[in-house]
Coordinates of C-alpha atoms in Angstrom, one line a residue:
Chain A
X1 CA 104.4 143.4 105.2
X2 CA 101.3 142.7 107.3
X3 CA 99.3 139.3 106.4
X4 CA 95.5 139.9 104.8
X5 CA 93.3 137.3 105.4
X6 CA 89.7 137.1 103.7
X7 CA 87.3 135.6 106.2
X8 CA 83.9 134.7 106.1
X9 CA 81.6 137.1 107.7
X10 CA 78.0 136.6 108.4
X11 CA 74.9 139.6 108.2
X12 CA 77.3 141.0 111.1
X13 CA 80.5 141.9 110.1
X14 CA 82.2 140.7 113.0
X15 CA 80.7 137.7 113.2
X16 CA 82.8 135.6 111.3
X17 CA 82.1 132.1 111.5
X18 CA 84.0 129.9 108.7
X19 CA 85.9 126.9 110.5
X20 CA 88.7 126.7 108.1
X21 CA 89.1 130.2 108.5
X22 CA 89.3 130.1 112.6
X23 CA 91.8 127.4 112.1
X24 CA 93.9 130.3 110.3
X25 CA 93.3 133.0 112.7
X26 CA 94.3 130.8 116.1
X27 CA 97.2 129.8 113.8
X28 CA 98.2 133.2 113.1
X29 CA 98.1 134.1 117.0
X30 CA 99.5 130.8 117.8
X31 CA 102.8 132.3 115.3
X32 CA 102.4 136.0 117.0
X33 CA 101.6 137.1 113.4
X34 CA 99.4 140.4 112.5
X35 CA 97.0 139.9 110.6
X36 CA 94.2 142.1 108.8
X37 CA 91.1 140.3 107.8
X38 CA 89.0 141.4 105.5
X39 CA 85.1 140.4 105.9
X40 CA 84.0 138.4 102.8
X41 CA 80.5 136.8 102.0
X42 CA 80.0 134.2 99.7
X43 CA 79.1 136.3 96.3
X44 CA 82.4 138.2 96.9
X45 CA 83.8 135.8 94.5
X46 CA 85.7 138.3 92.5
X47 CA 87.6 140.0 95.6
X48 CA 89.5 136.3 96.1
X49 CA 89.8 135.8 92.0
X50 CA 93.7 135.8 92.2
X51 CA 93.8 132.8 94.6
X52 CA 92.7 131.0 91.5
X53 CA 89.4 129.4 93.7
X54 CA 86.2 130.7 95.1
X55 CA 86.6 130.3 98.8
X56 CA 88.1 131.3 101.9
X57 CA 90.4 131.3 103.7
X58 CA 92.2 132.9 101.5
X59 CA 95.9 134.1 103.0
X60 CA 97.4 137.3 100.8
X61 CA 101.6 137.6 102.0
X62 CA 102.7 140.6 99.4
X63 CA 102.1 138.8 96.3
X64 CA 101.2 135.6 97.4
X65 CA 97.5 134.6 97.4
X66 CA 97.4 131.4 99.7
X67 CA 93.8 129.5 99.4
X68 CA 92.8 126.2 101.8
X69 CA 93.9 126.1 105.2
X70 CA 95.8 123.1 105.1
X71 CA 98.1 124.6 102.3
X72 CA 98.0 128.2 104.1
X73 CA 98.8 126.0 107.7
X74 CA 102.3 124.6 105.8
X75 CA 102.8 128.0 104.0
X76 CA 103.0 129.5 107.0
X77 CA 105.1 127.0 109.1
X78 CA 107.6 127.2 105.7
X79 CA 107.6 131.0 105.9
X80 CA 108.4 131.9 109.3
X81 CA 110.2 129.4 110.7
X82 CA 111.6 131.6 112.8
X83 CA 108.1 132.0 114.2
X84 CA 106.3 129.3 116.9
X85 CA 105.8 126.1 114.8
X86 CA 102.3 125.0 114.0
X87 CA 103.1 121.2 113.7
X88 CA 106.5 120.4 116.2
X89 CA 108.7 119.3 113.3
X90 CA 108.4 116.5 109.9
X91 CA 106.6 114.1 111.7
X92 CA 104.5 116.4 113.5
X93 CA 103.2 118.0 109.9
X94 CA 102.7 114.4 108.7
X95 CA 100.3 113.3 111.6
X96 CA 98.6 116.3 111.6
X97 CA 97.3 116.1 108.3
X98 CA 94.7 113.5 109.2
X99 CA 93.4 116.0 112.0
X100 CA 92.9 118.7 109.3
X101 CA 90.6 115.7 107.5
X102 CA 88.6 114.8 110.7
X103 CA 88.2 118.3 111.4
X104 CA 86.8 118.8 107.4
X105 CA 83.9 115.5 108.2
X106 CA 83.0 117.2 111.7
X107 CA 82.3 119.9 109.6
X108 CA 79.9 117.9 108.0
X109 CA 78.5 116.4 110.5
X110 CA 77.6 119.5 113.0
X111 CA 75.9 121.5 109.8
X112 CA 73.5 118.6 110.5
X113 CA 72.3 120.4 113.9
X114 CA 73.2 124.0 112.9
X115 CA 72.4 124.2 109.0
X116 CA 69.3 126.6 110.3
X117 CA 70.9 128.8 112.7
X118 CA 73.9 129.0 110.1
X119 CA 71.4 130.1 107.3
X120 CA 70.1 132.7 109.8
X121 CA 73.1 134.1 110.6
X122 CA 74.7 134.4 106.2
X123 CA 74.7 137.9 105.2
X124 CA 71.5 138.6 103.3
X125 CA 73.0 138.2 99.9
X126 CA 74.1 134.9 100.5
X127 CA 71.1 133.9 101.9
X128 CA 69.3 132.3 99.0
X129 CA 72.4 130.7 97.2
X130 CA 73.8 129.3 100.8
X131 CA 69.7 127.7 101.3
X132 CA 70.0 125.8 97.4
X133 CA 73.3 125.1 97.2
X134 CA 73.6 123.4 100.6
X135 CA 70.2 121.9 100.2
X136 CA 71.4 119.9 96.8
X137 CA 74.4 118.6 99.1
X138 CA 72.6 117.5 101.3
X139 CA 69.1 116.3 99.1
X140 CA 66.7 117.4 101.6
X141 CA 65.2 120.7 103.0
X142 CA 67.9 122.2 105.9
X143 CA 64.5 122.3 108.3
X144 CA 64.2 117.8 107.5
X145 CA 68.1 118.1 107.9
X146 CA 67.9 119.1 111.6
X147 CA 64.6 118.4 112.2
X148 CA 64.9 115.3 114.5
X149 CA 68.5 116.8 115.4
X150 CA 67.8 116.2 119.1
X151 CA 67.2 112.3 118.5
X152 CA 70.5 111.9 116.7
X153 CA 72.6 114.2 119.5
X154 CA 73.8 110.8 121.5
X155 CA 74.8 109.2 118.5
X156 CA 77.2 112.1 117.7
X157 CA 78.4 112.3 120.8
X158 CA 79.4 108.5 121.0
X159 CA 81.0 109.1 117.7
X160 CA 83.3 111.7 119.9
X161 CA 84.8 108.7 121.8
X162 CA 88.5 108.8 120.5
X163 CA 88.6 112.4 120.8
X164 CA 87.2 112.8 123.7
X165 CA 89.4 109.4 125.4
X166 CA 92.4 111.4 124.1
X167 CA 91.3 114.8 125.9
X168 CA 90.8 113.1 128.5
X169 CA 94.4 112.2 129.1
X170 CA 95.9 115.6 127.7
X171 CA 95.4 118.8 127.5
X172 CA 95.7 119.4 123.7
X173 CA 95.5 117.3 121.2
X174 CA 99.5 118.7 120.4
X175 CA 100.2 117.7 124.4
X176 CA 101.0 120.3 127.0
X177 CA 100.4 123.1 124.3
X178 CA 97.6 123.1 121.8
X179 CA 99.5 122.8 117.7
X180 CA 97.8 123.2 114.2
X181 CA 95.9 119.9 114.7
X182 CA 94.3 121.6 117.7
X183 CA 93.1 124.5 115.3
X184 CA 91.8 122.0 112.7
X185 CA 89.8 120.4 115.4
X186 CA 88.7 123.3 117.1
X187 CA 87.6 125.5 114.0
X188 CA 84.1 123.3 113.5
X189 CA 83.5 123.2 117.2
X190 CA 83.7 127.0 117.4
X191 CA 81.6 127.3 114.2
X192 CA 78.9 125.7 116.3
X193 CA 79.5 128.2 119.1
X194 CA 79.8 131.5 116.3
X195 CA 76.5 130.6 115.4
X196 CA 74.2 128.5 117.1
X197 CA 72.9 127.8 120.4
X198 CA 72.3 124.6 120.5
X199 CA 74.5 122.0 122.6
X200 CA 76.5 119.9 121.0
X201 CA 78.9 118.9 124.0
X202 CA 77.6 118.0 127.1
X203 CA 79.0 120.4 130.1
X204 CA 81.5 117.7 131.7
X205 CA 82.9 116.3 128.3
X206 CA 86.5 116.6 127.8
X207 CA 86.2 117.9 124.4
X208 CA 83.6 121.0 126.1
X209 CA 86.8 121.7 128.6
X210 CA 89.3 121.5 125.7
X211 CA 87.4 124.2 124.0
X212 CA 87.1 126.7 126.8
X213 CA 91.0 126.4 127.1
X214 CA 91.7 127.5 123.2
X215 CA 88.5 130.1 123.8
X216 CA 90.4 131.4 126.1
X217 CA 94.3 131.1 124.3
X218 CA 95.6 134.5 122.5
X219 CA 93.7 136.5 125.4
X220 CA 90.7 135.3 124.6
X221 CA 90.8 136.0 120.6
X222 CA 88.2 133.4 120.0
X223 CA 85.8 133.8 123.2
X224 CA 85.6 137.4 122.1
X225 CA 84.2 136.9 118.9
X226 CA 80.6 137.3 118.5
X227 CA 78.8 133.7 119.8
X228 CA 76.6 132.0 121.2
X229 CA 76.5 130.7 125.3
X230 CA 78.8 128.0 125.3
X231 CA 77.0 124.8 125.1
X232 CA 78.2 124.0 128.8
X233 CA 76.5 127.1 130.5
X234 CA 73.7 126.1 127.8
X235 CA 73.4 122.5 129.4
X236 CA 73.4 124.1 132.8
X237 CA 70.5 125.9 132.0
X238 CA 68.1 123.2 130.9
Chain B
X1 CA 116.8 89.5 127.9
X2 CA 114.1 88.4 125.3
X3 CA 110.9 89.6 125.1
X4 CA 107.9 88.2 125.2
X5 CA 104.1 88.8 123.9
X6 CA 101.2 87.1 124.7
X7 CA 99.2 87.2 122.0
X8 CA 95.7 85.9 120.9
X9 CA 95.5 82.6 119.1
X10 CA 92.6 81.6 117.1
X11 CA 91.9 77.4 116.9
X12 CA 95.0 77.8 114.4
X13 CA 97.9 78.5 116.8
X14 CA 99.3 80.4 113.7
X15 CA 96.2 82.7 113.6
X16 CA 97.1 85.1 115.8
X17 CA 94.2 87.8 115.0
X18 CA 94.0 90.1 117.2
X19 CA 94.3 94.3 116.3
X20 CA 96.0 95.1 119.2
X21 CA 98.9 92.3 119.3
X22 CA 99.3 93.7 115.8
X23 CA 100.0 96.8 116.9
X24 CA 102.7 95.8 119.1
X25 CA 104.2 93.0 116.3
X26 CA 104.2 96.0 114.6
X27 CA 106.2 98.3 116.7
X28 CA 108.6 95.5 118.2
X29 CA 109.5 94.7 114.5
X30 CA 109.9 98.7 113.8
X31 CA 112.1 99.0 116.8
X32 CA 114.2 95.6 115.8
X33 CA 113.2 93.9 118.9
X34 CA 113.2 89.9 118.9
X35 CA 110.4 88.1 120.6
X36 CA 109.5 85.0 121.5
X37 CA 105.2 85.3 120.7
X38 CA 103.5 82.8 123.1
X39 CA 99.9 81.6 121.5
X40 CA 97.1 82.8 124.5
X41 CA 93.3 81.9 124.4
X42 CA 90.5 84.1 126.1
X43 CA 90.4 81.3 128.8
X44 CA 94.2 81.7 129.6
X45 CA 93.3 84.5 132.4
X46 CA 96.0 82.8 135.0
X47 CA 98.6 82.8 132.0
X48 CA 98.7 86.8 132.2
X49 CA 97.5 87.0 135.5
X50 CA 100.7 89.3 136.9
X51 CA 99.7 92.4 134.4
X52 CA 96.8 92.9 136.7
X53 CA 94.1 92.3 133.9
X54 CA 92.4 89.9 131.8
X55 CA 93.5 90.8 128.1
X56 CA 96.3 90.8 125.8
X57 CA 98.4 92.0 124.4
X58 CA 100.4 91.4 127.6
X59 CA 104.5 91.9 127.0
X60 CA 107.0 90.6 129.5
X61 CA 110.2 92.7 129.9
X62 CA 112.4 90.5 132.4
X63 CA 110.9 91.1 135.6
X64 CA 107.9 93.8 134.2
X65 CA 104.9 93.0 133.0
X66 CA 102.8 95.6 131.1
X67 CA 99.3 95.5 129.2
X68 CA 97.2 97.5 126.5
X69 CA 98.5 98.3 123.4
X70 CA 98.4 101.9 123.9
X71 CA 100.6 101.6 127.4
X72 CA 103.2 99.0 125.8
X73 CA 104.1 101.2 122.8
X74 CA 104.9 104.3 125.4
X75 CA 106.8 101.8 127.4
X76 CA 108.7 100.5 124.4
X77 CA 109.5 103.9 123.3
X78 CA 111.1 104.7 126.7
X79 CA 112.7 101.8 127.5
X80 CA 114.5 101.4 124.2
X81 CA 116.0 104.8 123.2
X82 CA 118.4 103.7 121.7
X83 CA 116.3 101.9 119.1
X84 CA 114.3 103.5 115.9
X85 CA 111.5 106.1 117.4
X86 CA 107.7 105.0 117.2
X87 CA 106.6 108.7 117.5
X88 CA 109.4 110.6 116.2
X89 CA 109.3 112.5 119.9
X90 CA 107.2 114.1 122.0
X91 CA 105.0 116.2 119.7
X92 CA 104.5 113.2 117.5
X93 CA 103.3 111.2 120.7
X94 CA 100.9 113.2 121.3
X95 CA 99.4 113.1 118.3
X96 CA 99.8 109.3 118.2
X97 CA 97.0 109.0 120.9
X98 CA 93.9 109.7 119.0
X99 CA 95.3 107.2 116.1
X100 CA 95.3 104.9 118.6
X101 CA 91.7 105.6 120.0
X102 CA 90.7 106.0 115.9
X103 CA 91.9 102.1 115.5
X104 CA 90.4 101.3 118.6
X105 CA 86.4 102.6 117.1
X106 CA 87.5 101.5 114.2
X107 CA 87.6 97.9 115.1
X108 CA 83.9 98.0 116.6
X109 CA 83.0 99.5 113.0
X110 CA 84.8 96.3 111.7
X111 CA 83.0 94.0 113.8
X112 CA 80.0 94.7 112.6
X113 CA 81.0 93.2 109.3
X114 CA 83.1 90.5 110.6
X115 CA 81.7 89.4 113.3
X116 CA 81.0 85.8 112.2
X117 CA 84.1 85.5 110.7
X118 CA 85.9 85.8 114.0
X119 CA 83.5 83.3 115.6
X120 CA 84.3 81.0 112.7
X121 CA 88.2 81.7 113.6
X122 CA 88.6 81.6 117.5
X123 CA 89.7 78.3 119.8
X124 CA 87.0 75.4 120.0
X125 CA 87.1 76.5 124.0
X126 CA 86.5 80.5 123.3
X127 CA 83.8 79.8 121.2
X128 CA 80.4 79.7 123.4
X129 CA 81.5 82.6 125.5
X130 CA 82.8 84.6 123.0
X131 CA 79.6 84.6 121.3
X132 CA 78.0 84.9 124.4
X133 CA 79.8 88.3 125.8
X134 CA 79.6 89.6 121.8
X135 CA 76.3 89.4 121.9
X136 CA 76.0 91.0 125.1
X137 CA 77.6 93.8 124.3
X138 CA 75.9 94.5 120.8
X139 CA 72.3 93.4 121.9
X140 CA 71.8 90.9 119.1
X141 CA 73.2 87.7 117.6
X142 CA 76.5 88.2 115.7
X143 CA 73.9 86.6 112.6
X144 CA 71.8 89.7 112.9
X145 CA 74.8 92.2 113.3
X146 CA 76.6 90.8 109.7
X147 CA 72.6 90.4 108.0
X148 CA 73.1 93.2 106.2
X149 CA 76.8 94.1 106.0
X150 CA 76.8 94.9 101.7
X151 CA 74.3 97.7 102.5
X152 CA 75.9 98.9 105.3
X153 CA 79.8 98.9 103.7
X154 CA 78.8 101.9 101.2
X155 CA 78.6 104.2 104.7
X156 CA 81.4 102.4 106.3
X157 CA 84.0 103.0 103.1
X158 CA 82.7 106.6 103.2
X159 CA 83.9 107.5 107.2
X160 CA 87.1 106.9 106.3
X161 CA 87.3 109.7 103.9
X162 CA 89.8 111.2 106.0
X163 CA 92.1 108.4 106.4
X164 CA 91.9 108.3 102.5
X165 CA 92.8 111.6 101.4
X166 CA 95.3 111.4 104.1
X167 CA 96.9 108.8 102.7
X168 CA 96.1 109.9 98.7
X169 CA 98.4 112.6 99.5
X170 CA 101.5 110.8 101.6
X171 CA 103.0 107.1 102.0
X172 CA 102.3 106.4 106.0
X173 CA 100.6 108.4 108.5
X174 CA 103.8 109.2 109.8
X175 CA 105.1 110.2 106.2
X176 CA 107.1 108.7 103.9
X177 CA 108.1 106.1 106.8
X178 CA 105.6 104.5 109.1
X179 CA 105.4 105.2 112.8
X180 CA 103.3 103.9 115.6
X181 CA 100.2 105.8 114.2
X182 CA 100.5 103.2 111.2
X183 CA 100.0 100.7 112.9
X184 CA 97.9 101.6 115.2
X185 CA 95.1 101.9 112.4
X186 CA 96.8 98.8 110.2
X187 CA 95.7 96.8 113.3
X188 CA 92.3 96.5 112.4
X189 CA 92.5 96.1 108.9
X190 CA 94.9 93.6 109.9
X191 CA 92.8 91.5 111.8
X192 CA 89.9 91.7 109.4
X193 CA 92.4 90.3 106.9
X194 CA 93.3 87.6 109.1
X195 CA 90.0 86.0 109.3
X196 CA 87.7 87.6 106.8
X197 CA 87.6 87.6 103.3
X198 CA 85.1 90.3 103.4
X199 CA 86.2 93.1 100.9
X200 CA 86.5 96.0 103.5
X201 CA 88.1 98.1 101.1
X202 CA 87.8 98.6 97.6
X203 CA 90.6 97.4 95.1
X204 CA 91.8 101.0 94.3
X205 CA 91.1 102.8 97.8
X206 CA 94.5 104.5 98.8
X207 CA 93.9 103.2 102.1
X208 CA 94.3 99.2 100.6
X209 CA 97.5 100.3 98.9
X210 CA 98.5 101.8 102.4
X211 CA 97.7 98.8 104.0
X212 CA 99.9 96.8 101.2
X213 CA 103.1 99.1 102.4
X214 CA 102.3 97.7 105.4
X215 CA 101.8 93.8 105.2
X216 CA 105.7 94.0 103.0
X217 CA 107.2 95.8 105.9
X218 CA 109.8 93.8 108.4
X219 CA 110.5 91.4 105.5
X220 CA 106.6 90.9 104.9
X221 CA 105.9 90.1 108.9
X222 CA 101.9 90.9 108.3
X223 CA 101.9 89.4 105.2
X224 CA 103.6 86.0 106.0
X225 CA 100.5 85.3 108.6
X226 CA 97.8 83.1 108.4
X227 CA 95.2 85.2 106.5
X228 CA 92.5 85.6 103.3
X229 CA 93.2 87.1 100.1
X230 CA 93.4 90.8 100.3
X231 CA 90.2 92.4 99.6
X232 CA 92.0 94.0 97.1
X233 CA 92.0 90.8 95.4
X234 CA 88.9 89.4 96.2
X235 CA 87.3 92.7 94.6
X236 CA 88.6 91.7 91.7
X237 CA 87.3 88.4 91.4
X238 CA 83.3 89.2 92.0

């Protein structure tokens, strides 16, 4: 029974750009399992109504409808264990739960450079709700969210440090080969690259080289997604 | 052989304060290890002189000596096999590292609230130059950095989201039992406690609860040191 996942897709179909949902698709490859995704946009509310919730991912397995990546991450490693585990064992799982909540506040924190380029890149029908529903989260305008986005770059960057120190000294965040907590990291950072331009790693950090090597895991499945320069060859350019 | 730990002393030879000693207190007590802890002051360079640095904690193993909180846990976990696992293997070290760097940012956030209370805590002979390289190193006096600490704790409480719903949802960091990552993040709670009665954490925050796992652990090890009411408690009594 091949897997269906519904993934959020921008104006361009194949430009799908949700970080929860990359987290699913790398951990998908990372398993060796097919998958068929299925290009949402935000009003599509009624084509995920049998997961019970309103967004994606959403993981359908026969009957199953899967929602939230955390919970589709551990259906998956409970599933197949036959397959490539996604968190090395009990202990592994347990750890790697915090990841999937850092990765969730970097989130947060990286719409405050992209919220523009993210709005530019919804599918027209999302546009305006994505605009007012984002702008009562975050009580201002998204053009005063990122306005002085530049100013408040090295501040982000220093709040990096741990992950960065940790890069630093290995090559994934699993060790010698990148696990789920590398996918909940990695989904936000590669959000940025889906749809922005902007830098938000500087071209000799740790965390920029980490990301080139899971751009380029699974052949390349995310490098070949739609995107923007990498913020390294970005840097270069200035 | 018995071990030894050199660890940081405040005027109260009792006191002993310091995050990182806590992690390895910790982690001996975890792994059943007696040892003989030997009081140290910031001006006691020559006592730990033969790890090559200048700061504890500092554990002699017979003829070794190793530093850094980070380095003795690894060296504990491969020197004592035999005894219960601080990561629960390989994968699980790994993962352990960014805990490690996430305790590690977490005690500058921490400073910033307890600064004076440290001062207030450390040997008659640390004092001066412990306010002197503190201040260095923040670019103010340790009066300005705590001025306004009950506007700042609203933003503070809010970072650790992660950590929170991490540990609404399971006992430890490790799971249902605690492992190095534990510890490595009860360090600086830990220390706080010990010389602060600042309420870092609110009464019902999962991550005070957490914490309260911890300081009954090892026959209440945490707990039976030198410290101020929990800021559980002291929430309750404003």
């Amino acid at each position: 029974m091949l897997l269906r996942l519904y993934d959020l897709a921008g104006a361009d179909a194949d430009r799908c750009f949700s970080p929860y949902c990359w987290r699913i698709r790398m951990a998908l490859a990372h398993m060796g399992l097919p998958v068929e995704t299925i290009p949402w946009r935000f009003t599509e509310k009624d084509a995920i109504a049998r997961s019970s919730q309103t967004r994606v991912p959403v993981l359908v397995d026969g009957e199953r409808w899967i929602a939230d990546s955390w919970q589709i991450a551990n259906y998956l490693e409970d599933t197949y264990p036959e397959r490539a585990t996604l968190f090395g064992g009990p202990v592994g799982r347990a750890l790697s739960r915090l990841y999937s909540g850092l990765g969730d506040a970097l989130v947060s924190r990286i719409f405050g450079f992209v919220a523009l380029d993210v709005l530019r890149h919804v599918d027209d029908r999302d546009r305006e709700n994505f605009r007012r529903s984002r702008e009562e989260r975050v009580g201002m305008t998204l053009e005063a969210l990122v306005a002085d986005r530049d100013n408040r770059l090295g501040q982000f960057r220093q709040e990096l440090a741990p992950l960065r120190l940790t890069l630093n000294a290995q090559n994934f965040l699993g060790g010698d080969r990148p696990l789920y907590a590398d996918y909940a990291m990695f989904g936000p950072f590669h959000w940025a690259r889906c749809i922005s331009p902007f830098a938000l790693l500087a071209a000799d950090d740790p965390i920029a080289s980490w990301r080139e090597r899971l751009l380029d895991a699974f052949e390349g499945l995310a490098r070949k997604s739609p995107g923007y320069d990498i913020p390294a060859a970005a840097d270069r350019r200035r």
